[in-house]
PDB file of N, CA, C and O in Angstrom:
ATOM      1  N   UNK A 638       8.335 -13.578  -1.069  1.00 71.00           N
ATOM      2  CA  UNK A 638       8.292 -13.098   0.303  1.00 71.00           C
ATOM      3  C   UNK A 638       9.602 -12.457   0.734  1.00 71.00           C
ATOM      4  O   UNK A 638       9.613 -11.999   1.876  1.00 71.00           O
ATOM      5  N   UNK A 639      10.790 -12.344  -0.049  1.00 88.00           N
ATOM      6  CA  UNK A 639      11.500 -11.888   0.233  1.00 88.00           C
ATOM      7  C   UNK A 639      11.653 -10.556   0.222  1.00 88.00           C
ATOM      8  O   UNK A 639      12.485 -10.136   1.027  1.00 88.00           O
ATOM      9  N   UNK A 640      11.052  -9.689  -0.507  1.00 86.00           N
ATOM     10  CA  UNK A 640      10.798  -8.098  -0.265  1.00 86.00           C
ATOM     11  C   UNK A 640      10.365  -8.019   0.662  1.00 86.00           C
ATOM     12  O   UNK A 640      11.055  -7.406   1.476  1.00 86.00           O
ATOM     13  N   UNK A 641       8.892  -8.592   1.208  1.00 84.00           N
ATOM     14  CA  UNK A 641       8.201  -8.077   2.471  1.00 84.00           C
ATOM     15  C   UNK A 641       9.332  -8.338   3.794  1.00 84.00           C
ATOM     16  O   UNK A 641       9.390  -7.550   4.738  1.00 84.00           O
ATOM     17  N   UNK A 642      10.256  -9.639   3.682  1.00 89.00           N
ATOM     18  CA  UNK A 642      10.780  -9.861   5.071  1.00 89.00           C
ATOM     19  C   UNK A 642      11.959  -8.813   5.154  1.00 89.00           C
ATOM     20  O   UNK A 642      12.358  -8.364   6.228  1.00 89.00           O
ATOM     21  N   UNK A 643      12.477  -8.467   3.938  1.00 90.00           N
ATOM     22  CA  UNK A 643      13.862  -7.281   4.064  1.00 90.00           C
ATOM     23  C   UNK A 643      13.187  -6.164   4.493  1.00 90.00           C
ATOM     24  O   UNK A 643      13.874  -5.427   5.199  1.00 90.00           O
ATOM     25  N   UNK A 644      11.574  -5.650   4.203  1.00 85.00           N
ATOM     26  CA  UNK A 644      11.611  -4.579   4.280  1.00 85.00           C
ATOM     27  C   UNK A 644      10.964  -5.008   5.941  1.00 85.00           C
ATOM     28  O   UNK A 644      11.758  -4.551   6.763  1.00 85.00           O
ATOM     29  N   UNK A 645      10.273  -5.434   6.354  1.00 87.00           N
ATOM     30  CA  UNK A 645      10.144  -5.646   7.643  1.00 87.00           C
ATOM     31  C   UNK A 645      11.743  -5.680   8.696  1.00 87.00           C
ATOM     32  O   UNK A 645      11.810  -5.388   9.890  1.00 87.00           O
ATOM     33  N   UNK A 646      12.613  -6.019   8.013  1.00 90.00           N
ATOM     34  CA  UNK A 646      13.698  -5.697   8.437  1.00 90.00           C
ATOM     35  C   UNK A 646      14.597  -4.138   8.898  1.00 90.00           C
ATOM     36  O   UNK A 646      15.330  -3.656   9.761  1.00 90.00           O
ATOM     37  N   UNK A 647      13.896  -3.836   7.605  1.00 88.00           N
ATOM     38  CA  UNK A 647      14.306  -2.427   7.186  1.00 88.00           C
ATOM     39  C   UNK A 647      14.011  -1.748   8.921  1.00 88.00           C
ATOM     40  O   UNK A 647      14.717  -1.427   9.877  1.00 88.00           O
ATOM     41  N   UNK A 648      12.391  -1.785   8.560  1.00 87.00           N
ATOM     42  CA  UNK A 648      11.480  -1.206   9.417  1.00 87.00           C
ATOM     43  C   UNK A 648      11.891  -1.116  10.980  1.00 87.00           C
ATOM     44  O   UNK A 648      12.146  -0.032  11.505  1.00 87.00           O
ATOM     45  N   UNK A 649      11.940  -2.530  11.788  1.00 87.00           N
ATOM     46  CA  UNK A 649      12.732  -2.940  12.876  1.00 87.00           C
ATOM     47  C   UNK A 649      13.926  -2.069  12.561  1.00 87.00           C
ATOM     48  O   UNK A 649      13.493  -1.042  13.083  1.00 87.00           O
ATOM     49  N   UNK A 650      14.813  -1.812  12.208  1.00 90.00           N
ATOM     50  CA  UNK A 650      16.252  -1.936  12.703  1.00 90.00           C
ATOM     51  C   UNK A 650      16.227  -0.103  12.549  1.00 90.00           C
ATOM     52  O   UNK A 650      16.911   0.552  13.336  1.00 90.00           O
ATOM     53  N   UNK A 651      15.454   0.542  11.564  1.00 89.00           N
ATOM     54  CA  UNK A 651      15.523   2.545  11.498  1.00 89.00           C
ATOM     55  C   UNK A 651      14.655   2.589  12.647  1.00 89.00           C
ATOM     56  O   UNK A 651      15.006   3.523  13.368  1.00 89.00           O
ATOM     57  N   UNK A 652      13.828   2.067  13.038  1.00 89.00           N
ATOM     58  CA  UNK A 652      12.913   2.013  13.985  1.00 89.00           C
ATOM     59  C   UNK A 652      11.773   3.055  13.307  1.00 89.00           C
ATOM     60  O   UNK A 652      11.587   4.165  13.806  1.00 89.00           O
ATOM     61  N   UNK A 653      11.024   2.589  12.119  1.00 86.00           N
ATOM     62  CA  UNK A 653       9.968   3.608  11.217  1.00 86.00           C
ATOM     63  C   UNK A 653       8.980   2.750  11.407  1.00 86.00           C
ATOM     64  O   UNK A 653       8.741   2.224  10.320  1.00 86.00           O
ATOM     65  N   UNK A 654       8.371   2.390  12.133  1.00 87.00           N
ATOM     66  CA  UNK A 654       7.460   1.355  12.329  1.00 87.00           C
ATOM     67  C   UNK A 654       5.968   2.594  11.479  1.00 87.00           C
ATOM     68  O   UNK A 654       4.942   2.235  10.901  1.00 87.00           O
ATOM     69  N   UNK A 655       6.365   3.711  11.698  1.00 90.00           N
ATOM     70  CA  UNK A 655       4.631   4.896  10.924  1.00 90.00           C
ATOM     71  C   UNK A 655       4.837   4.482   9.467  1.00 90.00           C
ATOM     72  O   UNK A 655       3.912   4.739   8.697  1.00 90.00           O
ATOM     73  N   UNK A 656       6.094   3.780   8.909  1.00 87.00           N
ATOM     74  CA  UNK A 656       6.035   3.831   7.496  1.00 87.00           C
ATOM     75  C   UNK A 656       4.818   2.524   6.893  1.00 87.00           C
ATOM     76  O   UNK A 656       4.274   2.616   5.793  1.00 87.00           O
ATOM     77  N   UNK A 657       4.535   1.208   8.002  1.00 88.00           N
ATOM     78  CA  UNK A 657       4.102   0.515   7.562  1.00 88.00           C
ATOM     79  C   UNK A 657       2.486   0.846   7.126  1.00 88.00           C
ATOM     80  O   UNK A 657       1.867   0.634   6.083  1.00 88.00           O
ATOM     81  N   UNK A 658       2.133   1.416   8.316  1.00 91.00           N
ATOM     82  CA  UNK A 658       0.797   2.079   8.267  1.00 91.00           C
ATOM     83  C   UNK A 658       0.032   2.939   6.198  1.00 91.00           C
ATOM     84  O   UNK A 658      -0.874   2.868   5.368  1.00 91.00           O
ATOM     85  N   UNK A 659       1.186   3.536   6.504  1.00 90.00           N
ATOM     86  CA  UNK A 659       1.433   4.151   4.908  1.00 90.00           C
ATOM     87  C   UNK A 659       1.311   3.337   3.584  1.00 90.00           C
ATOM     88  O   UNK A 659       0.511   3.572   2.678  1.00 90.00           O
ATOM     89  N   UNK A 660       2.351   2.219   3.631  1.00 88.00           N
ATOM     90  CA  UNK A 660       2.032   1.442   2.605  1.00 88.00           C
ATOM     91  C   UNK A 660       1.495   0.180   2.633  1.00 88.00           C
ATOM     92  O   UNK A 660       1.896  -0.549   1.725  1.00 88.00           O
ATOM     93  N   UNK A 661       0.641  -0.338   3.466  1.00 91.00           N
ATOM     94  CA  UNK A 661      -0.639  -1.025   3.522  1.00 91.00           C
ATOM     95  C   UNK A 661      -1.361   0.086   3.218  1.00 91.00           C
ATOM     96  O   UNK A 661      -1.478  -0.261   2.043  1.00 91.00           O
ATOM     97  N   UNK A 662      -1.934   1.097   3.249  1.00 93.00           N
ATOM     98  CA  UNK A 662      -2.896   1.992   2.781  1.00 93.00           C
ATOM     99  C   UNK A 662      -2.657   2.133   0.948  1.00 93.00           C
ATOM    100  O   UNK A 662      -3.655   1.796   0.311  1.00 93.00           O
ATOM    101  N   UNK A 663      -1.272   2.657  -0.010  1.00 92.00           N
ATOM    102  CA  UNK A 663      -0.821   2.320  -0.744  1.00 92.00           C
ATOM    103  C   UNK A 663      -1.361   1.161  -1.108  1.00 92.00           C
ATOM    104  O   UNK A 663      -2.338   1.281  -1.847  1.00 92.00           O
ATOM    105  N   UNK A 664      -1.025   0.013  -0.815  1.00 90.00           N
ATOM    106  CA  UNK A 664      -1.301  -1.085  -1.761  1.00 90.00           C
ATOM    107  C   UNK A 664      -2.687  -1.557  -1.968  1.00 90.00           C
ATOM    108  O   UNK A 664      -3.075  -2.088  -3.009  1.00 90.00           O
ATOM    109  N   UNK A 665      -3.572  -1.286  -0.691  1.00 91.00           N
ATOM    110  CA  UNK A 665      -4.677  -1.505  -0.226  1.00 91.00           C
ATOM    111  C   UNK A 665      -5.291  -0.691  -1.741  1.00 91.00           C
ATOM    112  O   UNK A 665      -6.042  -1.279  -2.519  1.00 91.00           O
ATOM    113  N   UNK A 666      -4.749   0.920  -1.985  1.00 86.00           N
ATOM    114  CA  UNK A 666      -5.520   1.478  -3.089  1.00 86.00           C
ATOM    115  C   UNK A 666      -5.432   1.041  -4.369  1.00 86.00           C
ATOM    116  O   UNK A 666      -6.414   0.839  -5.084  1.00 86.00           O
ATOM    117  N   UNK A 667      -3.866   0.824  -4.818  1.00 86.00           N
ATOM    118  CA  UNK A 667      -3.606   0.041  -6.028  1.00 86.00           C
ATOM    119  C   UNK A 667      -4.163  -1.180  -6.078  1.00 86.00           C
ATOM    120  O   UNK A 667      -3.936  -1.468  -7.253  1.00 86.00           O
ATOM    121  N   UNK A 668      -4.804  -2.210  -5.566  1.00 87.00           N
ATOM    122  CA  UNK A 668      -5.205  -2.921  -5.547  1.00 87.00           C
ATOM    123  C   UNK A 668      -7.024  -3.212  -5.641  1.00 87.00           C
ATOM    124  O   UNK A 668      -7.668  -4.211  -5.963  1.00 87.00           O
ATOM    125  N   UNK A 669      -7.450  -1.781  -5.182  1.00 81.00           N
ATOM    126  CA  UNK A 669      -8.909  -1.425  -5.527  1.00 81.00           C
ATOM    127  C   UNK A 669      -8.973  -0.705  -6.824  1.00 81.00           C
ATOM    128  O   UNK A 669     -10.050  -0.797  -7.412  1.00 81.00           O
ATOM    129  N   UNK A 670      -7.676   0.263  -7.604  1.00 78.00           N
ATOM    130  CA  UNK A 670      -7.622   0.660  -8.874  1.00 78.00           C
ATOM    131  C   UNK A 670      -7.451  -0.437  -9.834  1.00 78.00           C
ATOM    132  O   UNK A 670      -7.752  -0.402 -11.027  1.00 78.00           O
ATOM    133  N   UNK A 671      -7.031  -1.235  -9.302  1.00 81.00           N
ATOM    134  CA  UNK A 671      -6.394  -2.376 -10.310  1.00 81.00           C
ATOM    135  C   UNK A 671      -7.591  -3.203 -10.718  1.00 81.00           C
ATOM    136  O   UNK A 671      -7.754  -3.473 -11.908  1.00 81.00           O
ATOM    137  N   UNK A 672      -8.698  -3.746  -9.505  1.00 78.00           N
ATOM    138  CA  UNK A 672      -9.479  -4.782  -9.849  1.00 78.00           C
ATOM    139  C   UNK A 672     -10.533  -4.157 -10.422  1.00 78.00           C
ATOM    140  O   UNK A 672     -11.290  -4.720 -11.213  1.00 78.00           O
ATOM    141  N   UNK A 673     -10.657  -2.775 -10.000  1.00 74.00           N
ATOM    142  CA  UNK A 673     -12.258  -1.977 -10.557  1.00 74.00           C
ATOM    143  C   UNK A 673     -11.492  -1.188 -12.059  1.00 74.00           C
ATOM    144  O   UNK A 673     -11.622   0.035 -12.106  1.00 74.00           O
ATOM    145  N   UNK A 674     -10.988  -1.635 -12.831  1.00 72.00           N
ATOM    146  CA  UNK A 674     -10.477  -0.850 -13.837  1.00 72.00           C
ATOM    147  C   UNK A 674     -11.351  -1.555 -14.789  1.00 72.00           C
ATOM    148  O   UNK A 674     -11.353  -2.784 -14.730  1.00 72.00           O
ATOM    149  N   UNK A 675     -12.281  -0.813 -15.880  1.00 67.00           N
ATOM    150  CA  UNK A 675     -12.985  -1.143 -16.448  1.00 67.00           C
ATOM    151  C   UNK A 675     -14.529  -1.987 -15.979  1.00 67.00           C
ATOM    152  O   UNK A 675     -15.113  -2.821 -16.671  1.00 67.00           O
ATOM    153  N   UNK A 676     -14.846  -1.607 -14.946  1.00 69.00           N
ATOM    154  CA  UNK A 676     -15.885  -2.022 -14.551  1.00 69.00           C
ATOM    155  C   UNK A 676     -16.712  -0.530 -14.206  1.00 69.00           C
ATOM    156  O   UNK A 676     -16.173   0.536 -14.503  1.00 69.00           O
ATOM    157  N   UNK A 677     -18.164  -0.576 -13.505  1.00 72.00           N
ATOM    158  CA  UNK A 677     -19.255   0.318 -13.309  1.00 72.00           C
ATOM    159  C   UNK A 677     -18.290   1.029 -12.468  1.00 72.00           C
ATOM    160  O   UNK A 677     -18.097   2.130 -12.983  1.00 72.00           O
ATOM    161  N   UNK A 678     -17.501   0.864 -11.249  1.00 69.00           N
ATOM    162  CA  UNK A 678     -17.282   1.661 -10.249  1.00 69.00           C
ATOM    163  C   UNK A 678     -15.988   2.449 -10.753  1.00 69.00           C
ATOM    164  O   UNK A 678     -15.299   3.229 -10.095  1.00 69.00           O
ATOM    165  N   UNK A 679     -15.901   2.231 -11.483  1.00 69.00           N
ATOM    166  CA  UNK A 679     -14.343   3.406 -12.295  1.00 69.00           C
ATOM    167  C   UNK A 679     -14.808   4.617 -11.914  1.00 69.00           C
ATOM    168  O   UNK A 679     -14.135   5.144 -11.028  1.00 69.00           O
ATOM    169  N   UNK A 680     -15.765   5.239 -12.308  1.00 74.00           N
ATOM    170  CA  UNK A 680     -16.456   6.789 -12.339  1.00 74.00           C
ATOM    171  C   UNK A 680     -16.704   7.378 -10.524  1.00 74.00           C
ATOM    172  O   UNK A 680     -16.655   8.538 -10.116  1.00 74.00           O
ATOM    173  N   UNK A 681     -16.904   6.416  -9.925  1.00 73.00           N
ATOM    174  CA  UNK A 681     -17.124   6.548  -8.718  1.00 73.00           C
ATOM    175  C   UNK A 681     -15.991   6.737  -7.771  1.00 73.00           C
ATOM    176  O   UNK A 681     -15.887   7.480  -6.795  1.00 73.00           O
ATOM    177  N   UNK A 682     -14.976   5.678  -8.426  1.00 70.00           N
ATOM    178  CA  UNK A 682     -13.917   5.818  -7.428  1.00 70.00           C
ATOM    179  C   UNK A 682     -13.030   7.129  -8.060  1.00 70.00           C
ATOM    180  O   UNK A 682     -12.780   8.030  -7.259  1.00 70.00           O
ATOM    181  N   UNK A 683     -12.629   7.250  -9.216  1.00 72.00           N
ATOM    182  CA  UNK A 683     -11.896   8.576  -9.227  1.00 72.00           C
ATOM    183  C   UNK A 683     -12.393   9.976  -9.202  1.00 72.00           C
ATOM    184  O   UNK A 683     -11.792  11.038  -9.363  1.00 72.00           O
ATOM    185  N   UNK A 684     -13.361   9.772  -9.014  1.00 75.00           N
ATOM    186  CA  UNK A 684     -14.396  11.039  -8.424  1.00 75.00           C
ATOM    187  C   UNK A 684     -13.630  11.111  -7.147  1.00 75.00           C
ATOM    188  O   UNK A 684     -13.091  12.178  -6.855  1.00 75.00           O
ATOM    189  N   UNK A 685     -13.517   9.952  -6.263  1.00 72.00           N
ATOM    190  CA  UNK A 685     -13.265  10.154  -4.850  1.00 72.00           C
ATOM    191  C   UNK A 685     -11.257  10.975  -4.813  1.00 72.00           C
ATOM    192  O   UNK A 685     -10.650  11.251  -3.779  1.00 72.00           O
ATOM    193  N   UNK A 686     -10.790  11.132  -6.070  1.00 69.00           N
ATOM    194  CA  UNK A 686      -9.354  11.232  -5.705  1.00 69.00           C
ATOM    195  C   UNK A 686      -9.370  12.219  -6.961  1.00 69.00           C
ATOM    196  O   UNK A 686      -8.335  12.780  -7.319  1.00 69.00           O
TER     197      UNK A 686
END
């Protein structure tokens, strides 16, 4: 937890609060590439990108 609280730090103090928006979207995707890798929906999802 110490990355997330520095960078929440980060965030507060430049005052970039649009950056968080960004990478919750980011991880949100690596995290749907990651679990559907080698399963039926592979073909489907990189169609979409």
């Amino acid at each position: 937890m110490g990355f997330f609280s520095e960078f929440w730090m980060f965030v507060k103090a430049r005052k970039k609060i649009w950056i968080v928006p960004i990478v919750i979207l980011l991880l949100l995707l690596g995290t749907l590439l990651f679990l559907t890798e080698g399963s039926v929906l592979t073909p489907l999802i990189y169609t979409m990108f």
